[in-house]
mmCIF file of C-alpha atoms and ligand atoms in Angstrom:
data_model
loop_
_atom_site.group_PDB
_atom_site.id
_atom_site.type_symbol
_atom_site.label_atom_id
_atom_site.label_comp_id
_atom_site.label_asym_id
_atom_site.label_seq_id
_atom_site.Cartn_x
_atom_site.Cartn_y
_atom_site.Cartn_z
ATOM 1 C CA MET A 1 252.211 -89.615 120.167
ATOM 2 C CA THR A 2 250.861 -86.067 120.072
ATOM 3 C CA GLU A 3 251.336 -85.255 116.291
ATOM 4 C CA GLN A 4 252.158 -88.661 114.532
ATOM 5 C CA LYS A 5 249.700 -91.311 113.322
ATOM 6 C CA VAL A 6 248.257 -93.622 115.738
ATOM 7 C CA ARG A 7 249.434 -96.977 114.832
ATOM 8 C CA TRP A 8 246.642 -99.719 115.194
ATOM 9 C CA GLY A 9 246.925 -103.524 115.284
ATOM 10 C CA ILE A 10 243.862 -105.705 114.419
ATOM 11 C CA LEU A 11 243.628 -108.866 116.350
ATOM 12 C CA ALA A 12 241.247 -111.551 114.246
ATOM 13 C CA THR A 13 240.089 -111.422 110.719
ATOM 14 C CA GLY A 14 236.375 -111.900 110.587
ATOM 15 C CA GLY A 15 233.403 -109.831 109.783
ATOM 16 C CA MET A 16 233.727 -106.916 112.538
ATOM 17 C CA ALA A 17 237.735 -106.762 112.166
ATOM 18 C CA ALA A 18 236.979 -105.861 108.406
ATOM 19 C CA THR A 19 234.166 -103.319 109.132
ATOM 20 C CA PHE A 20 236.400 -101.356 111.745
ATOM 21 C CA THR A 21 239.645 -101.602 109.735
ATOM 22 C CA ALA A 22 237.927 -100.237 106.563
ATOM 23 C CA ASP A 23 236.834 -97.301 108.651
ATOM 24 C CA LEU A 24 240.309 -96.863 110.147
ATOM 25 C CA VAL A 25 242.057 -96.989 106.750
ATOM 26 C CA ASP A 26 240.131 -93.961 105.834
ATOM 27 C CA MET A 27 241.121 -91.838 108.692
ATOM 28 C CA PRO A 28 244.137 -89.507 107.959
ATOM 29 C CA ASP A 29 245.512 -89.557 111.666
ATOM 30 C CA ALA A 30 245.525 -93.527 111.865
ATOM 31 C CA GLU A 31 247.607 -96.135 110.523
ATOM 32 C CA VAL A 32 247.004 -99.902 110.368
ATOM 33 C CA VAL A 33 250.363 -101.374 110.793
ATOM 34 C CA ALA A 34 249.630 -105.034 111.831
ATOM 35 C CA VAL A 35 247.147 -107.961 111.721
ATOM 36 C CA ALA A 36 247.214 -111.245 113.997
ATOM 37 C CA SER A 37 245.075 -114.247 113.232
ATOM 38 C CA ARG A 38 245.128 -117.818 114.806
ATOM 39 C CA SER A 39 246.906 -118.788 111.784
ATOM 40 C CA ALA A 40 249.042 -117.386 108.889
ATOM 41 C CA GLU A 41 246.801 -117.580 106.029
ATOM 42 C CA PRO A 42 243.806 -115.392 107.017
ATOM 43 C CA ALA A 43 246.288 -112.873 108.497
ATOM 44 C CA LYS A 44 248.117 -112.601 105.183
ATOM 45 C CA ALA A 45 244.800 -112.416 103.330
ATOM 46 C CA PHE A 46 243.546 -109.552 105.367
ATOM 47 C CA ALA A 47 246.767 -107.589 105.257
ATOM 48 C CA GLU A 48 246.656 -107.889 101.644
ATOM 49 C CA ARG A 49 243.152 -106.638 101.518
ATOM 50 C CA PHE A 50 243.797 -103.571 103.485
ATOM 51 C CA GLY A 51 247.372 -102.812 102.771
ATOM 52 C CA ILE A 52 248.649 -103.896 106.153
ATOM 53 C CA ALA A 53 252.371 -104.217 106.821
ATOM 54 C CA ARG A 54 252.814 -107.012 109.205
ATOM 55 C CA ALA A 55 250.634 -110.150 109.222
ATOM 56 C CA TYR A 56 251.037 -112.453 112.275
ATOM 57 C CA GLY A 57 249.828 -116.108 112.464
ATOM 58 C CA ASP A 58 249.614 -115.756 116.043
ATOM 59 C CA TRP A 59 248.749 -113.677 118.959
ATOM 60 C CA GLU A 60 251.828 -113.415 120.655
ATOM 61 C CA SER A 61 253.818 -111.564 117.848
ATOM 62 C CA LEU A 62 251.125 -108.706 117.784
ATOM 63 C CA ALA A 63 251.542 -108.558 121.678
ATOM 64 C CA HIS A 64 255.178 -108.108 121.398
ATOM 65 C CA ASP A 65 255.043 -105.678 118.273
ATOM 66 C CA GLU A 66 256.436 -102.391 120.088
ATOM 67 C CA GLU A 67 255.465 -100.420 117.033
ATOM 68 C CA VAL A 68 251.764 -100.989 117.672
ATOM 69 C CA ASP A 69 250.168 -98.236 120.022
ATOM 70 C CA VAL A 70 246.694 -99.803 120.278
ATOM 71 C CA VAL A 71 245.061 -103.276 119.465
ATOM 72 C CA TYR A 72 241.745 -103.818 118.311
ATOM 73 C CA VAL A 73 240.333 -107.184 119.646
ATOM 74 C CA ALA A 74 237.593 -108.690 117.524
ATOM 75 C CA THR A 75 237.357 -112.287 118.311
ATOM 76 C CA PRO A 76 234.035 -113.947 119.454
ATOM 77 C CA HIS A 77 233.081 -112.675 122.985
ATOM 78 C CA SER A 78 234.640 -115.972 124.745
ATOM 79 C CA ALA A 79 238.231 -115.059 123.629
ATOM 80 C CA HIS A 80 237.812 -111.193 124.708
ATOM 81 C CA ARG A 81 239.393 -112.153 128.045
ATOM 82 C CA ALA A 82 242.412 -114.272 126.669
ATOM 83 C CA ALA A 83 243.048 -111.905 123.731
ATOM 84 C CA ALA A 84 242.888 -108.477 125.569
ATOM 85 C CA GLY A 85 244.606 -109.737 128.561
ATOM 86 C CA LEU A 86 247.448 -111.056 126.481
ATOM 87 C CA MET A 87 247.704 -107.675 124.669
ATOM 88 C CA LEU A 88 247.676 -105.666 128.218
ATOM 89 C CA GLU A 89 250.175 -107.937 129.765
ATOM 90 C CA SER A 90 252.388 -107.273 126.920
ATOM 91 C CA GLY A 91 252.064 -103.571 127.383
ATOM 92 C CA ARG A 92 249.657 -102.759 124.467
ATOM 93 C CA ASN A 93 246.636 -100.678 124.488
ATOM 94 C CA VAL A 94 243.507 -102.014 123.907
ATOM 95 C CA LEU A 95 240.191 -101.423 122.169
ATOM 96 C CA CYS A 96 237.998 -104.477 122.981
ATOM 97 C CA GLU A 97 234.743 -105.424 120.957
ATOM 98 C CA LYS A 98 231.416 -105.710 122.766
ATOM 99 C CA PRO A 99 230.156 -107.594 124.862
ATOM 100 C CA PHE A 100 233.416 -106.456 126.789
ATOM 101 C CA THR A 101 233.813 -110.139 128.212
ATOM 102 C CA LEU A 102 231.508 -113.195 128.930
ATOM 103 C CA ASN A 103 230.953 -112.022 132.467
ATOM 104 C CA ALA A 104 231.771 -109.486 135.069
ATOM 105 C CA ARG A 105 234.518 -111.464 136.582
ATOM 106 C CA GLU A 106 236.360 -111.471 133.169
ATOM 107 C CA ALA A 107 235.623 -107.892 132.908
ATOM 108 C CA GLU A 108 237.220 -107.215 136.363
ATOM 109 C CA GLU A 109 240.269 -109.072 135.446
ATOM 110 C CA LEU A 110 240.915 -107.111 132.447
ATOM 111 C CA VAL A 111 240.143 -103.768 133.991
ATOM 112 C CA ALA A 112 242.805 -104.518 136.802
ATOM 113 C CA LEU A 113 245.411 -105.834 134.245
ATOM 114 C CA ALA A 114 244.932 -102.223 132.687
ATOM 115 C CA ARG A 115 244.983 -100.153 135.744
ATOM 116 C CA ASP A 116 247.578 -101.727 137.446
ATOM 117 C CA GLY A 117 249.718 -101.559 134.244
ATOM 118 C CA GLY A 118 248.692 -98.136 133.559
ATOM 119 C CA ARG A 119 247.455 -99.044 129.727
ATOM 120 C CA PHE A 120 244.559 -97.533 127.925
ATOM 121 C CA LEU A 121 241.307 -99.885 127.574
ATOM 122 C CA MET A 122 238.037 -99.277 126.379
ATOM 123 C CA GLU A 123 234.856 -101.366 125.474
ATOM 124 C CA ALA A 124 234.155 -100.875 121.673
ATOM 125 C CA MET A 125 230.670 -99.584 122.825
ATOM 126 C CA TRP A 126 230.501 -97.225 119.501
ATOM 127 C CA MET A 127 226.856 -96.218 120.621
ATOM 128 C CA TYR A 128 228.268 -93.959 123.514
ATOM 129 C CA CYS A 129 230.798 -92.100 120.818
ATOM 130 C CA HIS A 130 227.984 -91.611 118.551
ATOM 131 C CA PRO A 131 227.300 -88.096 117.993
ATOM 132 C CA MET A 132 223.290 -88.461 118.051
ATOM 133 C CA VAL A 133 223.384 -90.453 121.211
ATOM 134 C CA ARG A 134 225.594 -87.985 122.743
ATOM 135 C CA ARG A 135 223.220 -85.304 121.746
ATOM 136 C CA LEU A 136 220.265 -87.082 123.258
ATOM 137 C CA LYS A 137 222.278 -87.753 126.440
ATOM 138 C CA ALA A 138 222.875 -84.253 126.758
ATOM 139 C CA LEU A 139 219.301 -83.205 126.343
ATOM 140 C CA VAL A 140 218.188 -85.669 129.102
ATOM 141 C CA ASP A 141 220.925 -84.756 131.426
ATOM 142 C CA ASP A 142 219.785 -81.027 130.946
ATOM 143 C CA GLY A 143 216.406 -82.027 131.958
ATOM 144 C CA ALA A 144 214.593 -81.602 128.808
ATOM 145 C CA ILE A 145 212.141 -84.569 129.538
ATOM 146 C CA GLY A 146 212.465 -83.841 133.254
ATOM 147 C CA GLU A 147 213.022 -86.943 135.506
ATOM 148 C CA VAL A 148 213.786 -90.315 133.449
ATOM 149 C CA ARG A 149 210.712 -92.446 134.493
ATOM 150 C CA HIS A 150 211.011 -95.279 131.842
ATOM 151 C CA VAL A 151 213.292 -96.502 129.040
ATOM 152 C CA GLN A 152 212.285 -98.966 126.477
ATOM 153 C CA ALA A 153 214.818 -100.556 124.127
ATOM 154 C CA ASP A 154 215.211 -103.466 121.835
ATOM 155 C CA PHE A 155 217.320 -105.127 119.267
ATOM 156 C CA GLY A 156 216.382 -108.282 117.611
ATOM 157 C CA LEU A 157 217.531 -109.772 114.255
ATOM 158 C CA ALA A 158 215.303 -112.435 112.431
ATOM 159 C CA GLY A 159 218.353 -114.384 111.265
ATOM 160 C CA PRO A 160 217.941 -117.335 110.878
ATOM 161 C CA PHE A 161 221.093 -118.274 112.465
ATOM 162 C CA PRO A 162 222.008 -121.733 111.740
ATOM 163 C CA ALA A 163 223.251 -124.037 114.800
ATOM 164 C CA SER A 164 226.845 -123.624 113.501
ATOM 165 C CA HIS A 165 226.657 -119.845 113.838
ATOM 166 C CA ARG A 166 228.665 -118.334 116.734
ATOM 167 C CA LEU A 167 225.289 -116.538 117.972
ATOM 168 C CA ARG A 168 224.011 -120.142 118.617
ATOM 169 C CA ASP A 169 227.267 -121.574 120.002
ATOM 170 C CA PRO A 170 227.256 -121.557 123.939
ATOM 171 C CA ALA A 171 231.296 -122.170 123.449
ATOM 172 C CA LEU A 172 231.592 -118.847 121.819
ATOM 173 C CA GLY A 173 229.138 -116.967 124.216
ATOM 174 C CA GLY A 174 226.263 -117.557 121.934
ATOM 175 C CA GLY A 175 222.751 -116.098 122.251
ATOM 176 C CA ALA A 176 221.048 -112.751 121.938
ATOM 177 C CA LEU A 177 221.721 -111.206 125.301
ATOM 178 C CA LEU A 178 225.435 -110.899 125.257
ATOM 179 C CA ASP A 179 225.503 -110.014 121.345
ATOM 180 C CA LEU A 180 222.317 -107.790 120.915
ATOM 181 C CA GLY A 181 220.978 -107.222 124.327
ATOM 182 C CA VAL A 182 224.238 -105.434 125.236
ATOM 183 C CA TYR A 183 222.884 -102.419 123.322
ATOM 184 C CA PRO A 184 219.542 -101.787 125.074
ATOM 185 C CA VAL A 185 221.085 -102.627 128.460
ATOM 186 C CA SER A 186 224.020 -100.104 127.701
ATOM 187 C CA PHE A 187 221.756 -97.525 126.524
ATOM 188 C CA THR A 188 219.618 -97.989 129.538
ATOM 189 C CA GLN A 189 222.468 -97.490 131.732
ATOM 190 C CA LEU A 190 223.836 -94.565 129.946
ATOM 191 C CA LEU A 191 220.658 -92.782 131.044
ATOM 192 C CA LEU A 192 220.164 -94.026 134.338
ATOM 193 C CA GLY A 193 223.261 -95.975 135.812
ATOM 194 C CA GLU A 194 222.946 -99.641 137.187
ATOM 195 C CA PRO A 195 219.442 -100.748 138.168
ATOM 196 C CA SER A 196 218.973 -101.775 141.828
ATOM 197 C CA ASP A 197 216.738 -104.981 140.774
ATOM 198 C CA ILE A 198 216.277 -107.126 137.726
ATOM 199 C CA THR A 199 213.664 -109.683 136.593
ATOM 200 C CA ALA A 200 213.922 -111.518 133.289
ATOM 201 C CA ARG A 201 212.480 -114.117 131.210
ATOM 202 C CA ALA A 202 214.048 -115.941 128.218
ATOM 203 C CA VAL A 203 213.317 -118.717 125.562
ATOM 204 C CA LEU A 204 216.355 -120.944 125.292
ATOM 205 C CA SER A 205 217.735 -123.030 122.270
ATOM 206 C CA GLU A 206 218.539 -126.622 122.411
ATOM 207 C CA GLU A 207 221.932 -125.666 122.758
ATOM 208 C CA SER A 208 221.082 -123.461 125.892
ATOM 209 C CA VAL A 209 221.552 -120.309 124.535
ATOM 210 C CA ASP A 210 218.960 -117.493 124.722
ATOM 211 C CA LEU A 211 217.041 -117.062 121.640
ATOM 212 C CA GLN A 212 215.386 -114.185 123.140
ATOM 213 C CA THR A 213 215.078 -112.302 126.203
ATOM 214 C CA GLY A 214 213.061 -109.722 127.972
ATOM 215 C CA ALA A 215 214.156 -107.816 131.055
ATOM 216 C CA LEU A 216 212.530 -105.316 133.368
ATOM 217 C CA LEU A 217 215.328 -103.432 135.360
ATOM 218 C CA SER A 218 214.298 -100.962 137.950
ATOM 219 C CA TRP A 219 215.991 -98.068 140.010
ATOM 220 C CA GLU A 220 215.244 -96.801 143.450
ATOM 221 C CA SER A 221 214.471 -93.189 141.746
ATOM 222 C CA GLY A 222 211.137 -95.149 140.564
ATOM 223 C CA ALA A 223 212.361 -95.431 136.955
ATOM 224 C CA LEU A 224 211.798 -98.574 135.171
ATOM 225 C CA ALA A 225 213.384 -99.896 131.800
ATOM 226 C CA SER A 226 212.145 -102.676 129.500
ATOM 227 C CA VAL A 227 214.700 -104.354 127.138
ATOM 228 C CA HIS A 228 214.146 -107.051 124.831
ATOM 229 C CA CYS A 229 216.598 -108.790 122.317
ATOM 230 C CA SER A 230 216.046 -111.625 119.936
ATOM 231 C CA ILE A 231 218.042 -113.718 117.350
ATOM 232 C CA VAL A 232 214.776 -115.349 116.165
ATOM 233 C CA GLY A 233 212.877 -112.083 115.078
ATOM 234 C CA GLY A 234 213.645 -108.590 113.628
ATOM 235 C CA THR A 235 212.453 -106.193 116.283
ATOM 236 C CA ALA A 236 211.952 -102.437 115.685
ATOM 237 C CA THR A 237 215.329 -101.778 117.292
ATOM 238 C CA SER A 238 213.949 -98.611 118.450
ATOM 239 C CA ALA A 239 213.958 -96.687 121.982
ATOM 240 C CA SER A 240 211.811 -94.634 123.789
ATOM 241 C CA ILE A 241 212.611 -92.527 126.996
ATOM 242 C CA THR A 242 209.755 -91.218 129.051
ATOM 243 C CA GLY A 243 210.172 -88.632 131.733
ATOM 244 C CA SER A 244 208.100 -86.557 134.117
ATOM 245 C CA GLN A 245 207.851 -83.651 131.628
ATOM 246 C CA GLY A 246 208.055 -85.462 128.123
ATOM 247 C CA ARG A 247 209.341 -88.148 125.847
ATOM 248 C CA ILE A 248 212.051 -88.924 123.475
ATOM 249 C CA ASP A 249 211.416 -91.477 120.623
ATOM 250 C CA ILE A 250 214.236 -92.902 118.615
ATOM 251 C CA PRO A 251 213.003 -94.888 115.596
ATOM 252 C CA TYR A 252 215.020 -97.886 113.804
ATOM 253 C CA GLY A 253 218.621 -98.133 114.946
ATOM 254 C CA PHE A 254 218.384 -96.418 118.259
ATOM 255 C CA PHE A 255 222.124 -97.205 118.957
ATOM 256 C CA PHE A 256 223.075 -95.261 115.673
ATOM 257 C CA PRO A 257 220.225 -92.856 115.073
ATOM 258 C CA GLU A 258 219.749 -91.024 111.958
ATOM 259 C CA ARG A 259 216.818 -88.823 113.856
ATOM 260 C CA PHE A 260 214.929 -88.768 116.991
ATOM 261 C CA VAL A 261 212.026 -86.715 118.247
ATOM 262 C CA LEU A 262 211.547 -84.599 121.457
ATOM 263 C CA HIS A 263 208.098 -84.441 122.787
ATOM 264 C CA ARG A 264 208.093 -81.657 125.700
ATOM 265 C CA ASP A 265 204.707 -81.541 127.586
ATOM 266 C CA GLY A 266 202.806 -78.486 126.316
ATOM 267 C CA ARG A 267 205.029 -77.838 123.271
ATOM 268 C CA ASP A 268 205.169 -78.734 119.623
ATOM 269 C CA ALA A 269 207.546 -81.833 118.855
ATOM 270 C CA GLU A 270 211.074 -81.171 117.977
ATOM 271 C CA GLU A 271 212.910 -83.255 115.567
ATOM 272 C CA PHE A 272 216.718 -83.738 115.759
ATOM 273 C CA THR A 273 218.497 -85.160 112.723
ATOM 274 C CA ALA A 274 222.062 -85.851 112.266
ATOM 275 C CA ASP A 275 224.567 -83.594 110.998
ATOM 276 C CA PRO A 276 225.679 -84.649 107.369
ATOM 277 C CA ALA A 277 229.279 -83.694 108.422
ATOM 278 C CA ASP A 278 229.269 -86.727 111.026
ATOM 279 C CA GLY A 279 229.457 -88.931 107.888
ATOM 280 C CA PRO A 280 227.522 -92.180 107.636
ATOM 281 C CA ARG A 281 225.094 -93.180 110.550
ATOM 282 C CA ALA A 282 226.811 -96.421 111.035
ATOM 283 C CA SER A 283 230.565 -95.085 110.944
ATOM 284 C CA LEU A 284 232.787 -96.301 113.564
ATOM 285 C CA LYS A 285 235.189 -93.418 113.051
ATOM 286 C CA HIS A 286 233.834 -91.665 116.365
ATOM 287 C CA GLU A 287 234.782 -94.555 118.327
ATOM 288 C CA ALA A 288 238.202 -94.474 116.769
ATOM 289 C CA ALA A 289 238.588 -91.031 117.255
ATOM 290 C CA GLU A 290 237.935 -91.170 120.958
ATOM 291 C CA VAL A 291 240.436 -93.901 121.250
ATOM 292 C CA MET A 292 243.050 -91.657 119.491
ATOM 293 C CA ARG A 293 241.801 -88.743 121.312
ATOM 294 C CA ALA A 294 242.336 -90.130 124.616
ATOM 295 C CA LEU A 295 245.822 -91.704 123.861
ATOM 296 C CA ARG A 296 246.924 -88.483 122.389
ATOM 297 C CA ALA A 297 245.953 -86.923 125.698
ATOM 298 C CA GLY A 298 247.925 -89.604 127.756
ATOM 299 C CA GLU A 299 244.513 -90.843 129.409
ATOM 300 C CA THR A 300 244.108 -94.513 130.169
ATOM 301 C CA GLU A 301 240.428 -94.568 130.137
ATOM 302 C CA SER A 302 237.608 -93.062 127.803
ATOM 303 C CA SER A 303 235.540 -90.422 129.365
ATOM 304 C CA LEU A 304 232.801 -91.318 126.894
ATOM 305 C CA VAL A 305 233.159 -95.075 127.396
ATOM 306 C CA PRO A 306 234.060 -95.332 131.076
ATOM 307 C CA LEU A 307 235.425 -98.777 132.383
ATOM 308 C CA ASP A 308 232.928 -98.683 135.352
ATOM 309 C CA GLY A 309 230.089 -98.272 133.112
ATOM 310 C CA THR A 310 231.367 -101.217 131.384
ATOM 311 C CA LEU A 311 231.762 -103.146 134.703
ATOM 312 C CA ALA A 312 228.071 -102.305 135.697
ATOM 313 C CA VAL A 313 226.798 -103.298 132.309
ATOM 314 C CA MET A 314 228.655 -106.663 132.566
ATOM 315 C CA ARG A 315 227.101 -107.050 136.022
ATOM 316 C CA THR A 316 223.670 -106.490 134.679
ATOM 317 C CA LEU A 317 224.105 -109.161 131.966
ATOM 318 C CA ASP A 318 225.356 -111.676 134.506
ATOM 319 C CA THR A 319 222.162 -111.125 136.581
ATOM 320 C CA ILE A 320 219.882 -111.395 133.506
ATOM 321 C CA ARG A 321 221.845 -114.589 132.636
ATOM 322 C CA ASP A 322 221.454 -115.778 136.428
ATOM 323 C CA ARG A 323 217.699 -115.227 136.158
ATOM 324 C CA VAL A 324 217.018 -117.038 132.994
ATOM 325 C CA GLY A 325 219.604 -119.948 133.629
ATOM 326 C CA VAL A 326 222.260 -119.358 130.797
ATOM 327 C CA ARG A 327 225.658 -120.366 131.805
ATOM 328 C CA TYR A 328 228.621 -120.917 129.232
ATOM 329 C CA PRO A 329 230.791 -124.322 129.200
ATOM 330 C CA GLY A 330 233.280 -123.933 131.978
ATOM 331 C CA GLU A 331 232.428 -120.530 133.069
ATOM 332 C CA THR A 332 233.457 -119.668 136.721
ATOM 333 C CA ARG A 333 232.072 -116.494 138.605
HETATM 334 N N1 NAP B 1 230.475 -103.194 117.243
HETATM 335 C C1 NAP B 1 229.661 -103.646 116.436
HETATM 336 O O1 NAP B 1 228.797 -103.197 115.694
HETATM 337 C C2 NAP B 1 229.734 -105.157 116.331
HETATM 338 C C3 NAP B 1 229.022 -105.849 115.235
HETATM 339 C C4 NAP B 1 229.292 -107.348 114.942
HETATM 340 C C5 NAP B 1 230.250 -108.007 115.932
HETATM 341 N N2 NAP B 1 230.736 -107.358 116.862
HETATM 342 C C6 NAP B 1 231.555 -108.159 117.991
HETATM 343 O O2 NAP B 1 232.658 -108.451 117.430
HETATM 344 C C7 NAP B 1 233.171 -109.659 118.017
HETATM 345 C C8 NAP B 1 233.413 -110.556 116.686
HETATM 346 O O3 NAP B 1 232.375 -110.711 115.759
HETATM 347 P P1 NAP B 1 232.111 -111.033 114.286
HETATM 348 O O4 NAP B 1 231.145 -110.753 113.772
HETATM 349 O O5 NAP B 1 233.290 -110.242 113.444
HETATM 350 O O6 NAP B 1 232.506 -112.554 114.336
HETATM 351 P P2 NAP B 1 233.285 -113.339 113.270
HETATM 352 O O7 NAP B 1 232.833 -112.992 111.646
HETATM 353 O O8 NAP B 1 232.851 -114.726 113.372
HETATM 354 O O9 NAP B 1 234.900 -113.143 113.109
HETATM 355 C C9 NAP B 1 235.469 -113.681 114.487
HETATM 356 C C10 NAP B 1 237.163 -113.782 114.104
HETATM 357 O O10 NAP B 1 237.543 -114.276 115.552
HETATM 358 C C11 NAP B 1 238.350 -115.531 115.197
HETATM 359 N N3 NAP B 1 237.921 -116.665 115.910
HETATM 360 C C12 NAP B 1 236.856 -117.347 115.628
HETATM 361 N N4 NAP B 1 236.618 -118.204 116.635
HETATM 362 C C13 NAP B 1 237.463 -118.093 117.569
HETATM 363 C C14 NAP B 1 238.011 -118.737 118.632
HETATM 364 N N5 NAP B 1 237.226 -119.648 119.297
HETATM 365 N N6 NAP B 1 238.923 -117.999 119.576
HETATM 366 C C15 NAP B 1 239.398 -116.954 118.903
HETATM 367 N N7 NAP B 1 239.276 -116.434 117.777
HETATM 368 C C16 NAP B 1 238.455 -117.094 117.159
HETATM 369 C C17 NAP B 1 238.394 -115.558 113.734
HETATM 370 O O11 NAP B 1 239.652 -114.802 113.202
HETATM 371 P P3 NAP B 1 241.065 -115.606 113.100
HETATM 372 O O12 NAP B 1 240.504 -116.859 112.000
HETATM 373 O O13 NAP B 1 241.722 -114.605 112.236
HETATM 374 O O14 NAP B 1 241.620 -115.740 114.120
HETATM 375 C C18 NAP B 1 237.107 -114.939 113.387
HETATM 376 O O15 NAP B 1 237.169 -114.513 111.810
HETATM 377 C C19 NAP B 1 232.144 -110.274 118.600
HETATM 378 O O16 NAP B 1 232.567 -110.107 120.046
HETATM 379 C C20 NAP B 1 230.931 -109.304 118.530
HETATM 380 O O17 NAP B 1 229.750 -108.990 119.341
HETATM 381 C C21 NAP B 1 230.388 -106.055 117.077
#
C-alpha cells in the first residue's frame, strides 16, 4: 500500500457520509471504491453522486470486499458497534464516527476485535487531527501557560430538533452528550487525560435523552474542567484553557479553530491563525490523511487518535450518563 491509492469503502449514506466522501474524492491519494447502505436504492444514488464503482444494498458485501483497504462507518452511534464489528471481523480496517460507540463496553469490544485481528481502528475524532488543535496542544505540552488548572469548553446547537430526529431518539443513542458533548470531553482529555472524579447535571427530554448537560471533571493534579453541551441552545462553542502562567482562549468552533489567543502572564497577547495552506477550517482531509499515513506505515493505531484515549473518553461519557440517569433501550454495561 506504500505507493498506490488507499481504497475506501463508505458504510451508510447520510449527511456525514456525504460530507466525508466529498473530501475524500478530492484527495489524490484516496479512492472511494465502494459504498454500502441498508438497502440498494440509497447505495446506488450515493454511488452515482460521487462516482463510486460498487454500490451494496447490505453491509456484508462491503465487509467481504477484499479490494477495500479501509471502511468509514457513518451510521448513527447506536449502530457503530455492529457495523464496525462486522467490518473488523471480516478483515477490514475501520475509521468509525464519533461518539465511537454507545458506551465503554462496546468500545472495548471493538478495540479487542481490532487488536486481536491486527486491524487498524480509529475513532473519527477529527479535532485531534486538526492542525490548529495540534499546535495548541504542542504549546500546552511545552508549558506555554504553565500547569493546566482549568479547561472550559462547550458545544450546543439551537435546533430545533423534532422528536423524530436521531438526536432525540433514544434508540439511536440520542441526546446532546454523545453527539456534541463528546467534543468538549475529548478536548479536555486531550490536555489532561482521564479525570479522577466527575459530577454532572442534565435536563432530560420526554424521551429521556439529555437536552443539555453540564459536567465538572476533576484531576488529582488539582485541575478542573467545566463542559457543557446542548441540543436546545446555540452556545458560544468556545474553549478556554487556564494555566498557572497564562491562558489560551479559543473562540467559536474550538474543535476546528481558525484562530486562538495565547495570554502569557506579563507578556502581550499572541494571536495564532490558521495556515491557509491547511485548507478550509472544517476540512476532514487531515483526519483522512492520518488514516492513510498510518495504513501506509503498517500501523494499526493512530498516534493522533489513540484507542486508549477513545476508551477513556467513552468511560467519562458513561459516568456522566450514570450521574444524570440516561440509559439507552436494551443497553447493558
Ligand atoms: N465528525 C463530524 O463532524 C460529525 C458530524 C455529524 C455527525 N457525525 C456522526 O456521524 C454519524 C452519522 O451522523 P449523520 O448526521 O450522518 O446521520 P444521518 O444523516 O441520520 O445518517 C445516518 C445514516 O445511517 C444509516 N442509518 C440510519 N438509521 C440507522 C439504523 N438504525 N441502523 C443503521 N444504520 C442506520 C442511514 O444510511 P443508510 O440508509 O444508507 O443505511 C443514514 O442515512 C453519527 O454517529 C454522528 O455522531 C459526525
